[in-house]
């Protein structure tokens, strides 16, 4: 690899309003040397997530992304050099690899993946953060019971598609909220949701009230803002709200909070609970076992949206924030291992 | 009692903005006859609660209060006539007695109180809805652990005073938020709170950050609005927010919701949960046992604010919505039983 360079996409400037291509810049850096005792990884697939944008807003559950650094991101890669006895060349790994062709990291920052499972992309979708986020949030916070009405927003997105499908597997009614007729048809026709609400053309609160006349038992929130408000006022007594994300609030300076809080929380006796996937690490084995079985048996459809080439990462993230994707969006940086 | 009349305070008009005396009117009705098979009660003490105002905003966990009817309210009284074999003249009872001297109700609408316990006012304060609301909300939703920092708003009010004191009994630090130096001194000097924040003269979020440098573990919210927002952004990771009430939102048409929701809920992994006292009826015996023991042993100070005479109920409720009271506010309608 000597002589090769490492293409990297840096954060040129932290956005204050909407994210644009101008907030990124591409650079050619020298190939990194493995950190002493560490691992050099060739990046293969990069996950694009709404959370990437949230990281630019300041410190959250992790340190904020800062200007001048390689844009942070989760991905899957292949070990090419290792000074860590826990890893060998050819091992497949996942971790915060960043928007770049190669990365040198200490072994403790990486998770080794099973070597035989294909496609690799599943480690960023159904078996990755997306699938486990859907599973953990729905199962442990939503606590769905057979016959419950489960509503999920950003339902055609990376997490939402699994929330609705798992709800169906658990005997619930699943209603998805998504933008546009194409996504709504995808939810009901392809993924087996019972109903879909098009937030771009329908009055969300009225439609939810029609579709859930006895109220929503579990609302899985990926978006925040006005849609969260519509759901809150349609909840059943003692309903559970899984606070997973707030994509409507990340790419803007005009924050819009649901009105009527905490009144509606009190009088409907709601529970709202936030989480990130690692909070349920002790249940990851159970999640992976179920998700792998369901995916293998065809009970869980896995829909992915793979852009080809690292250079498409900025436009891919910007588009995701505008709802362009159906299914889990990722970027292929390099070929699968031979 | 024949020949006597029954003084009643009616809701003349449902307020759209702030509640005023003009929304009530006093009338002299004939003495009610006991409903067949029911009970006639002489009302002794009437509870005034922020929830009374919330009931005027529409259906909540109960039917809305409507214009033209006797104002609804919880109280304590004495049975004078009974056609229900479960009750005898002289029995003490609690229930939704309303703003009036006498009321006829079916026995199932009443709870019989132990005959020997005095003062009767305790059944509207420490042993009543206020004390049990504090106990249930803090214990079962707040789940305080020894060493936790517990913050409560409307801390000098009927519920707040017990939240802070119970938190101390459970080995927590207790911080109260209240309006004005008199209430703040009362919290620290009389009730043993560790600190108090005067929301009328201090920057609540900054003061909370100073007083809880490691974050708030449990926030017991009685007020909603800007103070809830300040608390949310000062919560520790995995903090619990007990959503008990929203007094800042009841007497206004200008609803103010905390900004930053659900973002802060997600990245701090908070739990917000609403409740009303009857949700924990199965734990009432435990609550009453603890509260009675603590009050009797002097571990729990009971501070009451008793107005003399039914005619003071409207101004008493209006004042309560403006934060006039220290401790549980109630109205004496008639003398204790001889």
XYZ file of C-alpha atoms in Angstrom:
676
model
C 0.000 0.000 0.000
C 2.966 2.286 0.093
C 2.608 5.107 -2.360
C -1.180 4.981 -2.153
C -3.032 7.872 -0.603
C -6.060 7.840 1.664
C -9.081 9.733 0.341
C -10.871 11.449 3.211
C -13.952 13.650 3.485
C -13.518 16.329 6.121
C -16.043 18.541 7.853
C -15.044 21.937 6.475
C -17.532 23.901 8.557
C -20.234 23.038 11.093
C -23.642 23.932 9.630
C -25.875 26.322 11.508
C -28.860 25.797 9.215
C -29.346 23.139 6.574
C -26.428 20.862 5.728
C -24.980 21.348 2.212
C -22.103 19.992 0.135
C -20.154 23.156 1.033
C -19.855 21.906 4.620
C -17.597 19.090 3.413
C -14.302 18.922 1.532
C -12.342 16.040 0.079
C -8.643 15.637 0.714
C -5.905 13.143 -0.133
C -3.943 12.216 2.987
C -0.981 9.870 3.251
C -1.838 6.262 4.080
C -2.143 5.955 7.852
C 0.319 3.756 9.748
C -1.320 1.382 12.194
C -1.256 2.809 15.724
C 1.290 0.902 17.780
C -0.409 -2.265 18.884
C -3.394 -1.402 16.696
C -5.036 -2.235 13.395
C -5.167 -0.777 9.881
C -8.568 -1.217 8.247
C -9.662 -0.952 4.622
C -13.165 0.519 4.713
C -15.798 -1.294 2.667
C -19.248 0.047 3.577
C -20.146 3.293 5.347
C -23.442 3.769 7.157
C -25.314 7.053 6.629
C -27.568 7.959 9.530
C -29.656 10.912 10.670
C -27.600 10.766 13.859
C -24.541 11.895 11.832
C -26.230 15.278 11.486
C -27.213 15.377 15.176
C -23.542 14.895 16.095
C -22.856 18.263 14.449
C -25.238 20.055 16.820
C -23.033 19.648 19.873
C -22.118 17.082 22.462
C -24.831 14.473 22.841
C -24.276 10.916 24.061
C -20.889 11.299 22.322
C -18.514 14.165 21.593
C -19.608 16.528 18.841
C -18.133 16.305 15.360
C -15.811 19.296 14.847
C -14.666 21.235 11.802
C -11.357 20.236 10.232
C -11.664 16.559 11.175
C -12.602 13.533 9.094
C -16.378 13.197 9.157
C -17.349 10.519 11.603
C -19.404 7.533 10.626
C -19.986 3.897 11.364
C -18.880 1.296 8.882
C -17.677 -2.168 8.006
C -14.160 -2.954 6.796
C -11.394 -5.512 6.449
C -8.216 -5.684 8.502
C -5.108 -5.227 6.311
C -2.370 -4.875 8.950
C -2.612 -5.797 12.625
C -0.307 -5.362 15.592
C -3.148 -6.494 17.878
C -3.146 -10.227 18.526
C -6.963 -10.165 18.596
C -7.098 -9.327 14.871
C -5.554 -10.785 11.735
C -5.430 -9.565 8.130
C -8.673 -10.505 6.405
C -10.794 -10.194 9.542
C -14.037 -8.302 9.030
C -14.713 -5.540 11.533
C -17.267 -2.845 12.337
C -16.764 0.451 14.138
C -16.477 4.220 13.822
C -14.324 4.062 10.701
C -15.045 7.557 9.384
C -15.561 8.907 5.878
C -12.301 7.653 4.368
C -10.729 4.749 2.506
C -8.495 3.550 5.354
C -8.332 4.057 9.086
C -5.873 3.103 11.830
C -7.520 2.312 15.146
C -6.772 0.494 18.379
C -8.353 -2.946 18.392
C -10.677 -2.058 21.280
C -12.493 0.405 18.981
C -13.516 -2.421 16.656
C -15.986 -5.282 16.785
C -15.036 -8.450 14.902
C -17.774 -9.751 12.590
C -18.449 -13.408 11.774
C -16.427 -14.216 8.676
C -18.869 -16.314 6.719
C -22.071 -14.270 6.718
C -23.040 -12.458 3.504
C -24.057 -9.934 2.387
C -21.785 -7.704 4.451
C -24.325 -4.894 4.104
C -26.596 -6.697 6.564
C -24.146 -5.705 9.321
C -25.154 -2.088 8.655
C -28.862 -2.813 8.258
C -30.837 -5.636 9.784
C -28.018 -6.984 11.988
C -26.469 -3.595 12.589
C -27.406 -0.497 14.507
C -30.606 0.000 12.472
C -32.067 -3.422 13.126
C -31.003 -3.565 16.753
C -32.281 -0.032 17.392
C -35.689 -1.046 16.062
C -35.669 -4.277 18.064
C -34.484 -2.868 21.389
C -36.607 0.288 21.291
C -39.773 -1.538 20.333
C -39.326 -4.537 22.611
C -37.939 -2.999 25.811
C -39.454 0.488 25.791
C -42.522 -0.010 23.597
C -43.362 -3.329 25.267
C -45.838 -4.328 22.544
C -48.643 -6.682 23.472
C -50.592 -8.777 20.990
C -53.369 -6.651 19.496
C -51.650 -3.348 20.252
C -51.623 -0.583 17.666
C -48.028 0.401 16.907
C -47.248 3.576 14.944
C -43.793 4.430 13.624
C -42.571 7.580 11.880
C -39.884 7.671 9.183
C -41.400 4.251 8.600
C -39.690 3.610 5.271
C -36.310 4.486 6.729
C -33.546 2.318 8.088
C -35.055 1.778 11.544
C -38.744 2.312 10.821
C -39.028 -0.538 8.321
C -38.007 -3.022 11.018
C -40.171 -1.480 13.738
C -43.315 -2.088 11.701
C -42.289 -5.556 10.591
C -41.312 -6.664 14.100
C -44.588 -5.241 15.430
C -46.435 -7.456 12.944
C -44.367 -10.485 13.993
C -45.454 -9.745 17.586
C -49.151 -9.742 16.674
C -49.697 -5.978 16.596
C -51.304 -3.674 14.051
C -48.580 -1.614 12.355
C -49.180 1.880 10.967
C -46.355 3.747 9.274
C -45.934 7.475 8.724
C -43.853 8.386 5.674
C -43.563 11.061 3.010
C -45.162 10.527 -0.384
C -47.290 7.869 -2.079
C -44.307 5.761 -3.181
C -43.097 5.195 0.369
C -46.606 4.628 1.659
C -47.308 1.989 -0.993
C -43.954 0.375 -0.166
C -44.965 0.078 3.494
C -48.309 -1.584 2.882
C -47.539 -3.542 -0.307
C -43.953 -4.651 0.287
C -43.486 -4.682 4.064
C -46.964 -5.729 5.175
C -47.871 -2.687 7.278
C -51.626 -2.477 7.936
C -51.818 1.175 6.938
C -49.680 4.155 6.034
C -50.099 7.897 6.540
C -48.546 10.291 4.022
C -47.496 13.256 6.144
C -46.881 15.351 3.042
C -50.471 15.195 1.812
C -52.597 14.082 4.774
C -53.612 15.644 8.106
C -51.571 13.340 10.314
C -53.547 13.746 13.539
C -56.920 13.212 11.833
C -55.660 10.188 9.906
C -54.142 8.631 13.000
C -57.408 9.138 14.871
C -59.276 7.364 12.043
C -56.781 4.528 11.796
C -56.436 4.082 15.568
C -59.902 4.832 16.967
C -58.974 3.267 20.318
C -55.705 5.188 20.425
C -52.073 4.366 19.761
C -50.526 1.954 22.250
C -46.927 2.328 21.088
C -45.514 5.233 19.092
C -41.943 4.827 17.873
C -40.687 8.347 17.182
C -37.881 8.978 14.733
C -38.835 12.511 13.764
C -40.028 14.749 16.634
C -41.787 18.031 15.881
C -45.329 18.270 14.584
C -45.665 14.545 13.901
C -44.723 13.698 17.480
C -47.378 16.175 18.620
C -50.004 14.553 16.399
C -49.116 11.137 17.791
C -49.117 12.292 21.435
C -52.684 13.550 21.147
C -53.747 10.254 19.560
C -52.157 8.026 22.180
C -54.240 5.626 24.218
C -54.182 5.940 27.996
C -50.950 4.457 29.348
C -49.355 4.509 25.881
C -45.596 4.200 25.425
C -43.562 6.593 23.269
C -40.179 5.275 22.150
C -37.968 8.358 21.671
C -35.417 7.180 19.127
C -34.632 10.289 17.124
C -35.743 13.684 15.949
C -34.752 13.928 12.299
C -37.078 16.912 11.765
C -35.006 18.872 14.297
C -31.442 18.127 13.228
C -31.022 20.092 10.036
C -32.581 23.379 11.084
C -32.220 26.273 13.467
C -35.971 26.530 13.941
C -36.682 23.948 16.572
C -40.296 22.923 16.792
C -41.357 21.168 19.945
C -44.632 19.369 20.370
C -47.151 21.613 22.098
C -49.221 20.520 25.064
C -46.344 18.896 26.944
C -46.463 17.884 29.735
C -50.271 18.202 29.991
C -50.984 15.365 27.572
C -48.337 13.201 29.246
C -50.062 13.635 32.589
C -53.671 13.189 31.613
C -53.022 10.223 29.320
C -50.454 8.784 31.739
C -47.940 8.365 28.937
C -44.398 7.146 29.227
C -41.801 8.761 26.932
C -38.356 7.233 27.057
C -35.208 7.985 25.113
C -32.471 5.485 24.335
C -29.565 4.695 22.107
C -28.832 1.219 20.906
C -25.854 0.594 23.190
C -28.060 1.010 26.280
C -29.329 -2.489 25.566
C -25.967 -4.111 24.795
C -26.769 -6.844 27.313
C -29.659 -7.880 25.046
C -27.736 -7.693 21.756
C -27.282 -11.452 21.550
C -31.026 -12.012 21.805
C -31.662 -9.289 19.216
C -29.102 -10.652 16.764
C -30.434 -14.199 17.105
C -34.011 -13.112 16.393
C -33.115 -10.698 13.595
C -30.827 -13.171 11.827
C -33.455 -15.911 12.046
C -36.250 -13.660 10.769
C -34.096 -12.306 7.917
C -32.933 -15.779 6.904
C -36.476 -17.194 7.002
C -37.783 -14.275 4.953
C -40.050 -13.054 7.758
C -38.216 -9.741 7.794
C -37.631 -7.990 4.475
C -34.312 -6.190 4.306
C -34.368 -3.124 2.084
C -31.116 -1.304 1.479
C -30.165 1.782 -0.483
C -26.469 1.557 -1.391
C -24.687 4.481 -3.055
C -21.521 3.559 -4.955
C -18.398 5.499 -4.021
C -17.197 7.497 -1.006
C -17.609 10.723 -2.996
C -21.394 10.269 -2.764
C -21.435 10.328 1.045
C -22.191 14.079 1.434
C -25.092 14.107 -1.028
C -26.262 10.802 0.442
C -26.477 12.239 3.957
C -28.090 15.468 2.769
C -30.685 13.493 0.820
C -31.382 11.255 3.793
C -32.177 14.317 5.900
C -34.728 15.241 3.239
C -36.235 11.783 3.233
C -34.895 10.600 -0.140
C -34.118 7.055 0.914
C -36.237 3.958 1.180
C -34.547 1.503 3.517
C -31.115 1.647 5.058
C -28.817 4.055 3.231
C -25.102 3.290 3.017
C -22.116 4.022 0.798
C -19.848 1.441 -0.754
C -16.257 2.605 -0.337
C -14.528 -0.501 -1.608
C -15.242 -4.036 -2.839
C -16.164 -6.957 -0.619
C -13.183 -9.154 0.307
C -12.210 -11.560 -2.468
C -82.476 20.247 58.250
C -85.805 21.014 56.635
C -86.132 24.680 55.887
C -82.372 25.074 55.514
C -80.942 25.847 52.123
C -77.793 24.535 50.496
C -75.265 27.206 49.527
C -73.585 26.244 46.264
C -70.922 27.834 44.084
C -71.585 27.236 40.405
C -69.365 27.587 37.376
C -71.023 30.504 35.628
C -68.769 30.419 32.591
C -65.770 28.345 31.478
C -62.697 30.611 31.346
C -60.761 30.872 28.123
C -57.910 32.889 29.655
C -57.190 33.508 33.316
C -59.720 32.351 35.896
C -61.517 35.196 37.771
C -64.276 35.545 40.358
C -66.641 36.386 37.481
C -66.454 32.754 36.329
C -68.282 31.679 39.492
C -71.626 32.522 41.060
C -73.170 31.665 44.413
C -76.685 30.301 44.684
C -79.011 29.050 47.411
C -80.531 25.723 46.437
C -82.993 23.628 48.412
C -81.462 20.990 50.650
C -80.809 17.864 48.580
C -82.668 14.673 49.406
C -80.456 11.599 49.614
C -80.501 9.649 46.364
C -82.495 6.484 46.862
C -80.200 4.019 48.535
C -77.597 6.762 48.923
C -76.119 9.141 51.422
C -76.541 12.813 52.402
C -73.257 14.426 53.440
C -72.523 17.651 55.333
C -69.336 19.015 53.812
C -66.599 20.013 56.248
C -63.370 20.656 54.325
C -62.912 21.304 50.611
C -59.606 20.703 48.834
C -58.374 23.363 46.393
C -56.080 21.973 43.711
C -54.461 23.137 40.489
C -56.192 20.185 38.858
C -59.550 21.938 39.467
C -58.512 24.476 36.845
C -57.271 21.773 34.451
C -60.704 20.140 34.612
C -62.096 23.317 33.003
C -59.882 22.892 29.926
C -61.736 19.864 28.591
C -61.985 16.155 29.150
C -58.835 14.773 30.744
C -58.679 11.640 32.856
C -62.207 12.671 33.919
C -65.088 14.532 32.313
C -64.639 18.281 31.999
C -66.321 20.665 34.421
C -69.166 22.431 32.585
C -70.863 25.792 32.985
C -74.059 25.923 35.026
C -73.061 23.071 37.330
C -71.781 23.101 40.902
C -67.986 23.471 40.804
C -66.398 20.125 41.334
C -63.935 19.498 44.110
C -62.687 16.859 46.489
C -63.502 17.126 50.162
C -64.182 15.580 53.526
C -67.584 15.492 55.205
C -69.900 13.799 57.678
C -72.818 11.534 56.851
C -76.111 13.016 58.092
C -78.642 10.674 56.451
C -77.957 7.273 54.934
C -80.062 4.798 52.987
C -76.887 2.798 52.243
C -76.193 0.083 54.800
C -72.457 0.710 54.387
C -72.777 4.165 55.974
C -74.294 5.522 59.179
C -74.912 9.074 60.388
C -71.701 10.433 61.905
C -69.421 8.488 59.553
C -66.610 10.546 58.079
C -66.214 10.310 54.319
C -64.105 11.682 51.470
C -65.036 12.115 47.826
C -65.977 14.524 45.047
C -68.313 16.548 47.267
C -68.303 19.762 45.235
C -68.328 23.416 46.261
C -71.434 23.344 48.448
C -72.632 22.841 52.016
C -74.381 19.506 51.426
C -74.329 16.819 48.776
C -76.340 13.668 48.096
C -74.324 10.857 46.550
C -74.484 7.109 46.101
C -72.328 5.336 48.664
C -69.985 3.968 46.005
C -68.814 7.544 45.290
C -67.512 7.891 48.852
C -64.586 6.521 50.819
C -65.118 5.991 54.542
C -62.406 7.509 56.731
C -61.184 6.114 60.060
C -63.302 7.755 62.777
C -60.682 8.480 65.393
C -57.916 10.211 63.489
C -57.501 13.991 63.907
C -57.035 16.527 62.508
C -59.485 15.824 59.695
C -57.506 18.182 57.463
C -54.773 15.544 57.183
C -57.121 13.534 54.951
C -56.810 16.362 52.413
C -53.075 16.856 52.900
C -50.539 14.309 54.024
C -52.910 11.313 54.004
C -54.955 12.579 51.090
C -54.422 13.018 47.404
C -51.531 15.460 47.950
C -49.440 13.175 50.144
C -50.179 10.048 48.142
C -49.481 11.830 44.865
C -46.062 12.847 46.159
C -45.372 9.372 47.506
C -46.507 7.366 44.473
C -44.963 9.661 41.866
C -41.620 9.861 43.613
C -41.372 6.220 44.637
C -42.727 4.355 41.627
C -41.844 6.691 38.736
C -38.916 8.645 40.192
C -37.409 5.504 41.727
C -35.021 7.502 43.963
C -31.793 5.847 45.019
C -29.723 6.914 48.000
C -27.479 9.804 46.991
C -29.670 10.861 44.068
C -30.369 14.525 43.456
C -34.136 15.101 43.442
C -35.602 18.390 42.188
C -39.249 19.361 42.608
C -41.127 22.384 41.277
C -44.009 24.121 43.078
C -41.973 22.822 45.995
C -43.793 24.800 48.670
C -47.147 23.593 47.381
C -49.383 20.785 48.515
C -47.529 17.982 46.728
C -44.054 19.492 46.431
C -43.489 19.834 50.166
C -43.864 16.069 50.593
C -41.776 15.185 47.536
C -38.741 16.963 48.979
C -39.250 15.641 52.480
C -39.750 12.040 51.320
C -36.661 12.377 49.098
C -34.668 13.352 52.202
C -36.091 10.393 54.137
C -34.872 8.175 51.284
C -31.308 9.517 51.521
C -31.440 11.872 48.536
C -30.457 15.510 48.113
C -33.612 17.621 47.755
C -33.738 20.864 45.785
C -36.966 22.832 45.575
C -38.062 25.391 42.992
C -40.511 27.986 44.299
C -41.476 31.621 43.814
C -40.080 34.256 46.156
C -37.677 34.401 49.103
C -40.319 33.542 51.692
C -41.138 30.190 50.104
C -37.471 29.416 49.458
C -36.563 30.079 53.088
C -39.506 27.923 54.154
C -38.166 25.014 52.092
C -34.649 25.073 53.493
C -35.347 26.326 57.037
C -38.614 24.594 57.860
C -38.761 21.523 55.650
C -35.083 20.590 55.495
C -34.541 20.882 51.726
C -30.837 21.108 50.846
C -31.354 24.085 48.555
C -34.036 26.183 46.919
C -34.232 28.066 43.620
C -36.367 31.201 43.383
C -37.729 31.096 39.849
C -38.945 34.673 40.142
C -35.499 36.165 40.683
C -32.966 33.520 39.582
C -31.978 31.966 36.255
C -33.403 28.522 36.911
C -31.263 26.548 34.461
C -28.003 28.137 35.636
C -28.872 27.698 39.296
C -29.856 24.067 38.775
C -26.567 23.433 36.979
C -24.681 24.942 39.927
C -26.666 23.042 42.534
C -26.611 19.746 40.634
C -23.223 19.661 38.892
C -23.602 15.933 38.174
C -27.126 16.443 36.870
C -30.609 15.860 38.245
C -31.508 12.213 38.766
C -35.205 12.736 39.482
C -37.255 15.792 38.507
C -40.795 15.911 39.879
C -42.683 18.319 37.625
C -45.746 20.163 38.854
C -45.495 23.172 36.567
C -44.479 22.412 32.969
C -43.360 25.223 30.663
C -40.025 26.990 30.955
C -39.115 25.405 34.291
C -39.597 21.922 32.868
C -37.328 22.911 29.992
C -34.649 24.159 32.401
C -34.829 20.907 34.331
C -34.720 18.698 31.208
C -31.456 20.267 30.085
C -29.985 19.761 33.549
C -30.952 16.109 33.869
C -28.329 13.441 34.359
C -28.124 10.632 31.841
C -30.955 8.127 32.458
C -32.797 10.652 34.647
C -36.478 10.200 35.492
C -39.066 12.956 35.073
C -42.254 12.498 37.083
C -44.983 14.322 35.129
C -47.499 15.214 37.818
C -48.960 18.498 36.654
C -48.540 21.604 34.569
C -49.855 24.472 36.675
C -48.127 27.041 34.435
C -50.288 25.833 31.542
C -53.758 25.638 33.084
C -54.751 29.278 33.497
C -53.693 30.626 30.117
C -54.359 30.368 26.426
C -50.675 30.768 25.607
C -49.319 27.290 25.989
C -45.581 27.121 26.369
C -43.972 23.772 25.754
C -40.410 22.936 26.646
C -38.188 23.316 23.605
C -35.712 20.687 22.509
C -38.104 17.770 22.879
C -37.577 14.981 21.984
C -33.864 15.597 21.269
C -32.901 15.975 24.911
C -34.985 12.929 25.839
C -33.093 10.823 23.319
C -29.545 11.945 23.962
C -29.883 11.914 27.755
C -31.944 8.712 27.642
C -34.593 10.258 29.880
C -37.845 8.715 30.974
C -40.857 11.033 31.300
C -43.970 9.459 32.736
C -47.347 10.917 33.592
C -49.664 9.599 36.265
C -52.573 10.411 38.487
C -52.793 9.203 42.040
C -55.409 6.529 41.409
C -53.075 4.696 39.013
C -51.285 3.407 42.108
C -54.376 2.515 44.150
C -52.911 -0.945 44.720
C -50.096 0.720 46.659
C -52.279 3.107 48.673
C -52.110 0.988 51.814
C -48.316 1.081 51.765
C -48.358 4.837 51.134
C -50.847 5.552 53.923
C -48.917 3.417 56.397
C -45.629 5.220 55.663
C -47.148 8.702 55.516
C -49.116 8.272 58.752
C -46.054 6.923 60.553
C -43.796 9.711 59.312
C -46.362 12.418 60.155
C -47.003 10.981 63.617
C -43.284 10.660 64.363
C -42.654 14.217 63.186
C -40.410 13.095 60.327
C -42.757 14.712 57.841
C -43.898 18.267 58.511
C -47.480 18.918 57.477
C -48.112 22.479 56.399
C -51.673 23.496 55.602
C -53.290 26.702 54.433
C -56.944 26.674 55.489
C -59.317 29.420 54.338
C -62.428 29.854 56.502
C -65.759 29.745 54.682
C -67.035 28.328 51.376
C -67.333 31.854 49.990
C -63.517 32.032 49.876
C -63.192 29.063 47.513
C -63.056 31.069 44.255
C -60.410 33.532 45.445
C -58.582 30.624 47.069
C -58.342 28.716 43.805
C -57.404 31.817 41.814
C -54.664 32.632 44.326
C -53.368 29.084 44.244
C -52.948 29.338 40.467
C -50.802 32.416 41.125
C -48.726 30.645 43.743
C -50.124 32.399 46.830
C -50.193 29.358 49.070
C -47.563 27.670 51.175
C -48.618 24.097 51.857
C -51.874 22.390 51.106
C -54.691 24.877 50.515
C -58.222 23.977 51.578
C -61.461 25.668 52.601
C -63.368 25.003 55.783
C -67.059 24.756 54.938
C -68.331 23.672 58.339
C -67.116 22.681 61.795
C -65.532 19.350 62.662
C -68.015 16.826 64.111
C -68.722 17.440 67.787
